XYZ file of N, CA, C and O in Angstrom:
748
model
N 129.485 87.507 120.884
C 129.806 87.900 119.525
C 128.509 88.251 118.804
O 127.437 87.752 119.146
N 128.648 89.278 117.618
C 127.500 89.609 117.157
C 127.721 89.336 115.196
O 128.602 89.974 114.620
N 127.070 88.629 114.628
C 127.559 88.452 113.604
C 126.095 88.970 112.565
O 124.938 88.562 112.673
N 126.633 89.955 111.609
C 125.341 91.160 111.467
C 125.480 90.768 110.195
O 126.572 90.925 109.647
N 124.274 90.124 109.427
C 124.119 90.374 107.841
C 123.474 90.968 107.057
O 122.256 90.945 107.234
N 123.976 91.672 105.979
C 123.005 92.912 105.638
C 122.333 92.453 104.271
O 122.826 91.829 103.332
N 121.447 92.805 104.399
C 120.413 92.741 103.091
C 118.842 93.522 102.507
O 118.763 94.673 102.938
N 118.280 93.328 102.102
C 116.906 94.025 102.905
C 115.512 92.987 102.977
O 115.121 92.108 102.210
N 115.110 93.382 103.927
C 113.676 92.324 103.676
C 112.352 92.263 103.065
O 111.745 93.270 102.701
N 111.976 91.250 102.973
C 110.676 90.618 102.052
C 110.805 89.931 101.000
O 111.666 90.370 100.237
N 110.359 89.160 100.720
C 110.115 88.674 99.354
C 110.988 88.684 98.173
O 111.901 88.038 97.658
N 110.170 89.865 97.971
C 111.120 90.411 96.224
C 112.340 90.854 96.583
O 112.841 91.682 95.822
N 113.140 90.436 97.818
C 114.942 90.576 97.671
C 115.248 89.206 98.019
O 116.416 88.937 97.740
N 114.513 88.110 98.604
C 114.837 87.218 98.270
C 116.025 86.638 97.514
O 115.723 87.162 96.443
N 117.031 86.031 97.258
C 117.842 85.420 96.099
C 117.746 86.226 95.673
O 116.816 86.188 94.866
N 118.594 87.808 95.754
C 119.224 88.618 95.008
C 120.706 88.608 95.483
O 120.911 87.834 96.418
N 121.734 89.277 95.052
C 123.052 89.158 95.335
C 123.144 90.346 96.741
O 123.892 90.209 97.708
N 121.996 91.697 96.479
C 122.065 92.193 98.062
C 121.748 91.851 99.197
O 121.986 92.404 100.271
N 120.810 90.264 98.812
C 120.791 89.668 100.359
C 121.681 88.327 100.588
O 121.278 87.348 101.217
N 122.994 88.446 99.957
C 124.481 87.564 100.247
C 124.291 87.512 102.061
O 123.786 86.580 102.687
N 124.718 88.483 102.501
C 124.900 88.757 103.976
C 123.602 87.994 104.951
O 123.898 87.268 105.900
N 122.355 88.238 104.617
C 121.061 87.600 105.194
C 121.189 86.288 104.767
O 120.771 85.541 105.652
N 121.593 85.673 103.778
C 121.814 84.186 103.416
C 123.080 83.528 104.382
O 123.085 82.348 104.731
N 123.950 84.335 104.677
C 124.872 83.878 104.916
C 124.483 83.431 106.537
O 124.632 82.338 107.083
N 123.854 84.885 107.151
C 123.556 84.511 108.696
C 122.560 83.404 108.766
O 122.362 82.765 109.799
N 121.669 83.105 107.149
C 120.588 82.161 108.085
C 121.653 80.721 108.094
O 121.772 79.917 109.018
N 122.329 80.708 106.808
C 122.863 79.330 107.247
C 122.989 79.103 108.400
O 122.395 78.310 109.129
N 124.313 80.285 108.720
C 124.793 79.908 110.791
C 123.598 79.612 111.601
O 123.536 78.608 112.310
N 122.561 80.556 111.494
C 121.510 80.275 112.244
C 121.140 78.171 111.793
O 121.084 77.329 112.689
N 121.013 77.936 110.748
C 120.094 77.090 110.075
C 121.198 75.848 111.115
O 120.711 74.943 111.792
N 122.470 76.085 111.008
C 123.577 75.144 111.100
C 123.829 75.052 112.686
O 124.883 74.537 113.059
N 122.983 75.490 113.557
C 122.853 76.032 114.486
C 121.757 76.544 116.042
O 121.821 77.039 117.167
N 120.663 75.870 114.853
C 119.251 75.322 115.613
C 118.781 76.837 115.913
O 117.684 76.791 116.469
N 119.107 77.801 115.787
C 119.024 79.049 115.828
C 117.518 79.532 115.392
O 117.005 78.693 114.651
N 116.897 80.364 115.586
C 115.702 80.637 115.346
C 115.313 82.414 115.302
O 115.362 82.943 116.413
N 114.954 83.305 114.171
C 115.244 84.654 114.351
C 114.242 84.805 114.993
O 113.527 83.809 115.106
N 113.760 86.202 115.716
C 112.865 86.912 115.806
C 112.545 88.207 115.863
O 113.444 88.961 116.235
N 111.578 88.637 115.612
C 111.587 90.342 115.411
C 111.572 90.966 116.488
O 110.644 90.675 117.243
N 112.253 91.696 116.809
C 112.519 92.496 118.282
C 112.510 93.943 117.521
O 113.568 94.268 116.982
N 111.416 94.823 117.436
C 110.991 95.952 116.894
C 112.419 97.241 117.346
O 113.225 97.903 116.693
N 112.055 97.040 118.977
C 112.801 98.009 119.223
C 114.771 97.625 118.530
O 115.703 98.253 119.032
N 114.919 97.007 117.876
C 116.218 97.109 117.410
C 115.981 97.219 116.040
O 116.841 97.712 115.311
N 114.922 96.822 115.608
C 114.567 96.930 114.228
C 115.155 95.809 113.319
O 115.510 96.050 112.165
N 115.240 94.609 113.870
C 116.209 93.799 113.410
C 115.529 92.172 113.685
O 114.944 91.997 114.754
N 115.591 91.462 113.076
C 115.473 89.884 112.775
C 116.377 89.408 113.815
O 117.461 89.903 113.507
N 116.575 88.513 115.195
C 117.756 88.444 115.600
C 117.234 87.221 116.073
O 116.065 86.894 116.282
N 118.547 86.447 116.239
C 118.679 85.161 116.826
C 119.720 84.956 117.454
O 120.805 85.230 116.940
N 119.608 84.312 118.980
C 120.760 84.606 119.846
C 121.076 83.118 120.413
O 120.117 82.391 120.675
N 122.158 82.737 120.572
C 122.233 81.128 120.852
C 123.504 80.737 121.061
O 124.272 81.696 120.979
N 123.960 79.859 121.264
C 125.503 79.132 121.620
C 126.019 79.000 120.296
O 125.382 78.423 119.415
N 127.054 79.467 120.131
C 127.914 78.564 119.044
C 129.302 78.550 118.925
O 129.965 79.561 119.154
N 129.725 77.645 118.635
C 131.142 77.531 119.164
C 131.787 77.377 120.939
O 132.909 77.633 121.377
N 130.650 76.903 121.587
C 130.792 77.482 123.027
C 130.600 79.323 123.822
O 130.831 79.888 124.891
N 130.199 79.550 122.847
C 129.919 81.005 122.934
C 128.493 81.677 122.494
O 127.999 81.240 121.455
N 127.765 82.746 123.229
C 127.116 83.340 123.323
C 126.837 84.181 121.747
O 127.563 84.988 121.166
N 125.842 83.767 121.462
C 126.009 84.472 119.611
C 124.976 85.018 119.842
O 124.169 84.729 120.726
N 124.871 86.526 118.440
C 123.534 87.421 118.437
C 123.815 87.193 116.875
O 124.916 87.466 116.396
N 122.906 86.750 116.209
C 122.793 86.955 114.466
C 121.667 88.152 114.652
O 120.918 88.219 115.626
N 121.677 88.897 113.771
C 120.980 90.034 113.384
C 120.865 90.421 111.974
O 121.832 90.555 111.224
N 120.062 90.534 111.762
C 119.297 90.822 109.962
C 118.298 92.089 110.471
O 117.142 92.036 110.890
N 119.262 93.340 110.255
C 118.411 94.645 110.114
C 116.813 94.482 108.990
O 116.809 94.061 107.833
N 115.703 94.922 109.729
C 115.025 94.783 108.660
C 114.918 96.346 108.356
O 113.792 96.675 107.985
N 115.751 97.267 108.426
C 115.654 99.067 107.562
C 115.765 99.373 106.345
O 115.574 100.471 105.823
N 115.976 98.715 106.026
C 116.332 98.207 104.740
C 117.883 98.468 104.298
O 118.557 99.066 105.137
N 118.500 98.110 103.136
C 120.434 98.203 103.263
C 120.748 99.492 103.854
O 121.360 99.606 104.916
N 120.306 100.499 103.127
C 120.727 101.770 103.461
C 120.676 102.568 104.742
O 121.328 103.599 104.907
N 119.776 101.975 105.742
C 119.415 102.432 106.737
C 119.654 100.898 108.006
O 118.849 100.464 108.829
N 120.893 100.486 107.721
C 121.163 98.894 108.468
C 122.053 99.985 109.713
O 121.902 99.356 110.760
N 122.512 100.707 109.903
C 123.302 101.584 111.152
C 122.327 101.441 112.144
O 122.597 100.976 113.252
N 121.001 101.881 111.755
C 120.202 102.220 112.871
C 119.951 100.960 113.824
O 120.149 100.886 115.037
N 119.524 100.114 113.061
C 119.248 98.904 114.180
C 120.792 98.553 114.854
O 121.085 98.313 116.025
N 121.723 98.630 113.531
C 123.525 97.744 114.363
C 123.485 98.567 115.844
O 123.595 98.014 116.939
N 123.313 99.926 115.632
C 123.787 101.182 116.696
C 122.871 100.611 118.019
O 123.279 100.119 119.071
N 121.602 100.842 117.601
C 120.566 100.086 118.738
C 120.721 99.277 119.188
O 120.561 99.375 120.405
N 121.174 97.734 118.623
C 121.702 96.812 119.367
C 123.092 97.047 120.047
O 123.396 96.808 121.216
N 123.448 97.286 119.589
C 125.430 97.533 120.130
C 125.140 98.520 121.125
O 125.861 98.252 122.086
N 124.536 99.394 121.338
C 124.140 100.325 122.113
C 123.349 99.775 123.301
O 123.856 99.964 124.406
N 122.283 99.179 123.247
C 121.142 98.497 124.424
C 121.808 97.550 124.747
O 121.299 96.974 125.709
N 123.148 96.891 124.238
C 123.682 95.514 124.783
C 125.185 96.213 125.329
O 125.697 95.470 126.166
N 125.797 97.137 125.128
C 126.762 97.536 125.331
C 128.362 96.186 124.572
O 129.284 95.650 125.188
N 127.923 96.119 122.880
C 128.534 95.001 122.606
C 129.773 96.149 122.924
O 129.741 97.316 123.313
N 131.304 94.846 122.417
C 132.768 96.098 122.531
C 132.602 95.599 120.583
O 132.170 94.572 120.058
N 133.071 96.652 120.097
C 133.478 96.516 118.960
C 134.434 95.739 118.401
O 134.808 95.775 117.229
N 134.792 95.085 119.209
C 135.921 93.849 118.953
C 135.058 92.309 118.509
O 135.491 91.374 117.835
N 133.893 92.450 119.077
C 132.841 91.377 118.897
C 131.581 91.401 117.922
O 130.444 90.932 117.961
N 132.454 92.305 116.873
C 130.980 92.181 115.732
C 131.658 92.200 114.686
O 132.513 93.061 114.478
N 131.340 91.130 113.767
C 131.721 91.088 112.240
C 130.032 90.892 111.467
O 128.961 90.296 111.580
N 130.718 91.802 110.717
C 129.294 91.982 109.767
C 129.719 91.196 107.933
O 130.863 90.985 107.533
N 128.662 90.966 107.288
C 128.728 90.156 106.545
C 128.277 90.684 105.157
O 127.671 89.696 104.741
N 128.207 91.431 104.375
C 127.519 92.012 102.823
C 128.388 91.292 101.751
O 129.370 90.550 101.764
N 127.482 91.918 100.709
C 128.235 91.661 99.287
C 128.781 92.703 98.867
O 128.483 93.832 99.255
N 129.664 92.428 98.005
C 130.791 93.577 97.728
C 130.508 92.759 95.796
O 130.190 91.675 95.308
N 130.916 94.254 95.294
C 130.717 94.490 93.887
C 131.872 94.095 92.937
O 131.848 93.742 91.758
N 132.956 94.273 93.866
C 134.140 94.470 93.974
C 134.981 93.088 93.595
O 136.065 93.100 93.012
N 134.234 91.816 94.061
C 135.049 90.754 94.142
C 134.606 89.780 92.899
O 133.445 90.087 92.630
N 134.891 89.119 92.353
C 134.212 87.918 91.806
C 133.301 86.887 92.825
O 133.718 86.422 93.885
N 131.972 86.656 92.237
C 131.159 85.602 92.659
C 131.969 84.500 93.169
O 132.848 83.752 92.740
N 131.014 84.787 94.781
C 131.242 83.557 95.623
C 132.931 83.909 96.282
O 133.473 83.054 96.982
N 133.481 84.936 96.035
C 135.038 85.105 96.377
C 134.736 85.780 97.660
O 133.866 86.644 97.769
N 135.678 85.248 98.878
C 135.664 85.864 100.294
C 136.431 86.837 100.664
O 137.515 86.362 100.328
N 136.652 87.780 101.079
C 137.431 88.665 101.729
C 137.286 89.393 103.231
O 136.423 90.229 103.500
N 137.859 89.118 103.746
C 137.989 89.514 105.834
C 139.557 90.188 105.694
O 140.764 90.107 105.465
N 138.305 90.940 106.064
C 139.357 92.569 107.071
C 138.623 92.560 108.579
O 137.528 92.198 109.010
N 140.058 93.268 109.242
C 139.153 93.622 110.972
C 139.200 95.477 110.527
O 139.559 96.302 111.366
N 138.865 95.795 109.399
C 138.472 97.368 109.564
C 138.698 97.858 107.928
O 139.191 97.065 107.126
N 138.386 98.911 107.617
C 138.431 99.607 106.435
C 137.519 100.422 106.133
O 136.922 100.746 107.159
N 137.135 100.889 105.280
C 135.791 101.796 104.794
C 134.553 101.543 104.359
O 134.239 100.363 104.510
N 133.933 102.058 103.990
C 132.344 101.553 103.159
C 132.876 101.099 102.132
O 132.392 99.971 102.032
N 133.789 101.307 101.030
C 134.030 100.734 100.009
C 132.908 101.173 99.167
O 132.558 100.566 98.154
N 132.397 102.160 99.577
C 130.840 102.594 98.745
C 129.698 101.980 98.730
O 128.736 102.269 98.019
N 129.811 100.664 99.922
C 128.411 100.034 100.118
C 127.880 101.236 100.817
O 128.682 102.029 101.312
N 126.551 101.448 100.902
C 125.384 102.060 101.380
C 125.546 101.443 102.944
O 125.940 102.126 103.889
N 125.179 100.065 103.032
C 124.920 99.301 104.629
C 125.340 99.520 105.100
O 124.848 100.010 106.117
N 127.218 99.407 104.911
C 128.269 99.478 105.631
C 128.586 100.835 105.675
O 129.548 100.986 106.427
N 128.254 101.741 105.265
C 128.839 103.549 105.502
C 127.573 103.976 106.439
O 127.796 104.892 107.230
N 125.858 103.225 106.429
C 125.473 103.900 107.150
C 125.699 102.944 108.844
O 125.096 103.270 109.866
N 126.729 101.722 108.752
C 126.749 101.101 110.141
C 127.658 101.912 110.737
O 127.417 102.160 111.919
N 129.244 102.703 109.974
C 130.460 103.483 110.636
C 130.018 104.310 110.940
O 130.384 104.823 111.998
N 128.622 105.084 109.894
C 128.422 106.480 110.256
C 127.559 106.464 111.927
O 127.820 107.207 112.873
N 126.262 105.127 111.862
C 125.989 105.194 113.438
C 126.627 104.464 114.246
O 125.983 104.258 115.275
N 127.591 104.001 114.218
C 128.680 103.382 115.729
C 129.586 104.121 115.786
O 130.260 104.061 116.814
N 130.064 105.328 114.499
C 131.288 105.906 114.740
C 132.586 105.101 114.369
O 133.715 105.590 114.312
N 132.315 104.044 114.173
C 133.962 103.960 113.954
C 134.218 102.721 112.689
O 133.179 102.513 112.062
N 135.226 102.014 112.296
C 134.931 101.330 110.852
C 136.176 100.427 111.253
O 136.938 100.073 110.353
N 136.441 99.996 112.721
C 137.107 99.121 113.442
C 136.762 97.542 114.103
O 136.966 96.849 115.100
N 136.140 97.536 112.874
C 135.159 96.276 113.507
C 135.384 95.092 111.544
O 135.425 95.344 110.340
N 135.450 93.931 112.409
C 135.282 92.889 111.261
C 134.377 92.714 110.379
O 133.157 92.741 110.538
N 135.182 92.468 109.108
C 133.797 92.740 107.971
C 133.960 91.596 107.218
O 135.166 91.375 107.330
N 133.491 90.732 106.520
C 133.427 89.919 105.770
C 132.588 89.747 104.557
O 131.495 89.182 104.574
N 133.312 90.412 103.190
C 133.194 90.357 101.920
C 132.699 89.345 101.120
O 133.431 88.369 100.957
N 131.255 89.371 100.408
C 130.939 88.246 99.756
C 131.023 88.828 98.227
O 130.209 89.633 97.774
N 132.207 88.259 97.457
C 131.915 88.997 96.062
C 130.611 88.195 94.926
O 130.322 87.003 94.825
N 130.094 89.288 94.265
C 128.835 89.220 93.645
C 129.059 89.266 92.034
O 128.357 88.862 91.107
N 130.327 89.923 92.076
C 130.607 89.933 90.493
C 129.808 91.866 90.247
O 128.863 92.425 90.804
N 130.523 92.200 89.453
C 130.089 93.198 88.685
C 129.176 93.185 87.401
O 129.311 92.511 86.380
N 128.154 94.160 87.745
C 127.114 94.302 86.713
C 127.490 94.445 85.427
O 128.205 95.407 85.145
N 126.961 93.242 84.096
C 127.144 93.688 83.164
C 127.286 94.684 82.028
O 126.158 95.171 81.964
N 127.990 95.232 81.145
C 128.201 96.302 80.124
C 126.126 97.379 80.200
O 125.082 96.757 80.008
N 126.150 98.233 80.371
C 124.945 98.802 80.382
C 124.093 98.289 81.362
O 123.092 99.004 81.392
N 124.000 97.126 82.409
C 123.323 97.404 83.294
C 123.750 97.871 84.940
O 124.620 97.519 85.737
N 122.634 98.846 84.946
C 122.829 99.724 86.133
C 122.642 99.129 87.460
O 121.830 98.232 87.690
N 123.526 99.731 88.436
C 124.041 98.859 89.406
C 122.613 98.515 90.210
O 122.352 97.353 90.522
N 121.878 99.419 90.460
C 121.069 99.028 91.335
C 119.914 97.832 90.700
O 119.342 97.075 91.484
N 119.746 97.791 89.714
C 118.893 96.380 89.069
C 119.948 95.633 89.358
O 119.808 94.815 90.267
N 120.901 95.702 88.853
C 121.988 93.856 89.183
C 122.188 93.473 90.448
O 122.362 92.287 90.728
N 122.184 94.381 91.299
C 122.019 94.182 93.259
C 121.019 93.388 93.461
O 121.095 92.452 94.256
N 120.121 93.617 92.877
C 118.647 93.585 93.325
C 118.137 92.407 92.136
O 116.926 92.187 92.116
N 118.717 91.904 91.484
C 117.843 90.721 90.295
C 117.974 89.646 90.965
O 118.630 89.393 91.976
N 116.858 88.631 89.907
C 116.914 87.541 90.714
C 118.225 86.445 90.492
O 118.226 86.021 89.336
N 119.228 85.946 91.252
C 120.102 84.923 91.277
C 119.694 83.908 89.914
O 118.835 83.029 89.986
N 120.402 84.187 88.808
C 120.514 82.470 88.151
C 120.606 81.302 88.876
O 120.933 81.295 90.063
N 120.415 80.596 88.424
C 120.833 79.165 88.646
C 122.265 78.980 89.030
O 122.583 78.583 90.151
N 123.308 79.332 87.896
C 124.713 79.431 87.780
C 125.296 80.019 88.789
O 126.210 79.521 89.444
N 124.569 81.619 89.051
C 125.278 82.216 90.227
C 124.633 81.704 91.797
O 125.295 81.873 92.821
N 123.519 81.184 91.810
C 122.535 80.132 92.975
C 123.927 79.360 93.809
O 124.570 79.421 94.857
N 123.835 78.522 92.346
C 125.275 77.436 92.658
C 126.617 77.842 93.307
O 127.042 77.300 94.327
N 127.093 78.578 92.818
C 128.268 79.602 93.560
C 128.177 79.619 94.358
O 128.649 78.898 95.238
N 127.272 80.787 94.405
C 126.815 81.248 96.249
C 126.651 80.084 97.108
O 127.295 79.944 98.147
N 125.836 79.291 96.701
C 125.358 78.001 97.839
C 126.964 77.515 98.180
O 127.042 76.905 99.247
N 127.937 77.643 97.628
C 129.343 76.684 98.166
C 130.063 78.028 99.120
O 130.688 77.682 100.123
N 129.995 79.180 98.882
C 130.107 79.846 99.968
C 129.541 80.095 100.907
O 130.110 80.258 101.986
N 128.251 80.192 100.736
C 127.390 80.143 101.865
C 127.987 78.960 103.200
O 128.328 79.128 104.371
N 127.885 77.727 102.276
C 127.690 77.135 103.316
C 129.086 76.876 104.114
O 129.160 75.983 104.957
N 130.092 77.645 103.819
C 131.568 77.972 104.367
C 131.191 78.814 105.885
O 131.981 78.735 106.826
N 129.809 79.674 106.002
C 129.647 80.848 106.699
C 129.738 80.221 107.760
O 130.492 80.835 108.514
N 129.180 78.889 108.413
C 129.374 78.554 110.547
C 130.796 78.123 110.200
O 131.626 78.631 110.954
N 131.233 77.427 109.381
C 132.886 77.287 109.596
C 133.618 78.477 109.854
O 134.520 78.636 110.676
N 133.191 79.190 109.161
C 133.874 80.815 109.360
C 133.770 81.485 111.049
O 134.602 81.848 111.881
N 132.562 81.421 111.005
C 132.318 81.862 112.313
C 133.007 80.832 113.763
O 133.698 81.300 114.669
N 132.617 79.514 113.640
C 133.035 78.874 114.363
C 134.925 78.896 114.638
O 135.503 78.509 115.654
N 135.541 79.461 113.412
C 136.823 79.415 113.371
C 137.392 80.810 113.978
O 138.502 81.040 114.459
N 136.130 81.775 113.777
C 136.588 83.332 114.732
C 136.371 83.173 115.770
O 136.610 84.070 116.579
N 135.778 81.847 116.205
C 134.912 82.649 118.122
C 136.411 81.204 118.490
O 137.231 81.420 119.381
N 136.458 80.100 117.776
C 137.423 79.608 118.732
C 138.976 79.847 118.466
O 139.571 79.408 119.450
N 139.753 80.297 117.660
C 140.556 80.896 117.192
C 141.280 82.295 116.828
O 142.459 82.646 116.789
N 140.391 82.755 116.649
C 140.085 84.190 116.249
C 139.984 84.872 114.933
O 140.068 84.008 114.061
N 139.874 85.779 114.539
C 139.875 86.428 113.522
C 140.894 86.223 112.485
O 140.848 85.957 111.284
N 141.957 86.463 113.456
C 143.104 86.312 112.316
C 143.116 84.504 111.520
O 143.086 84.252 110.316
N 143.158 83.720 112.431
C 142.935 82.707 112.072
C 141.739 82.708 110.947
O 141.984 82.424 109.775
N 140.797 82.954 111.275
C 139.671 82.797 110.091
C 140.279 83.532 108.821
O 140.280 82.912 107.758
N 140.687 84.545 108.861
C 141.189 85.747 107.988
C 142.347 83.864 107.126
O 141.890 83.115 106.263
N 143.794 83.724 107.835
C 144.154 83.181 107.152
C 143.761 82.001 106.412
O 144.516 81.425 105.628
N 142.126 81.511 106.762
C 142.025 80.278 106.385
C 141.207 80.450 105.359
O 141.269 79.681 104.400
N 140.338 81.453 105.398
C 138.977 81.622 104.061
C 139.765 82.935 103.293
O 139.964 83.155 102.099
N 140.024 83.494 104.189
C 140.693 84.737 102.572
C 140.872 84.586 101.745
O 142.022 84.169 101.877
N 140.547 84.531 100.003
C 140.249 85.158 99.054
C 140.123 83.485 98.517
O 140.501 83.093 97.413
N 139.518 82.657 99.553
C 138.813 81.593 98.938
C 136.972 81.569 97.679
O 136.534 80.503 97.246
């Protein structure tokens, strides 16, 4: 299984709401003895290890959001994953803070990450898992509210979903999807 979180790296994205998805994989990793490393040629942060009785790849594109296809494609490509075995993980604009949503397919929804992962694998048949962030306030523009730093208030939120993320996972690799789908959906 390949469980892909998108965000971008360094520093100053740190505890922003666009790196939901990179928070989410380090927990699993953290919950998990897991350890990333940079493997250039995928372009990606990855950590590969048992969990659930199963063979796991966490991956944190470092291309930054907009350019997260290239490394997914590279890995899924040099490993020959099946598309049945990758759920990817972002924030969505869309939901209220800290709110979950799993689909096994749909569109970009107008994320950037996720339109450039369908556009390089080709297809938008693969598990996705929605972290809502809340929508940017009256006059501020979307790309500062992606990108600011986490309050305290919204810190707190996030940290109780976050740490839902190896239950999640652990409940897709021994159960499956649907199962996870009915148990965290629109928790």
């Amino acid at each position: 299984m390949v469980i892909i979180g998108l965000g971008n790296p360094g520093k100053e994205y740190e505890k922003t709401p666009h790196n939901v998805g990179f928070m989410m994989v380090d927990e699993i990793a953290k919950c998990n003895n897991l350890t990333f490393k940079l493997e250039k040629k995928h372009e990606a942060m990855i950590a590969t290890g048992i969990i659930a009785g199963k063979k796991c790849h966490l991956i944190k594109p470092i291309t930054y959001m907009n350019l997260s296809g290239n490394a997914v494609r590279s890995f899924v490509e040099y490993y020959n994953i099946d598309i049945n075995d990758i759920i990817v993980i972002y924030d969505d604009l869309d939901l209220p803070l800290g709110k979950i949503r799993i689909r096994k397919n749909g569109s970009s929804g107008g994320h950037r990450g996720m339109k450039s992962i369908i556009e390089n694998i080709k297809t938008s048949e693969f598990t996705r898992i929605r972290i809502g962030i809340d929508k940017p306030k009256e006059g501020m523009q979307v790309v500062d509210y992606v990108l600011h730093k986490l309050s305290k208030v919204e810190t707190e939120i996030l940290e109780e979903t976050i740490k839902k993320a190896p239950l999640m996972i652990d409940e897709a690799i021994k159960s499956g999807v649907n199962s996870m789908m009915n148990i965290y959906n629109g928790k």
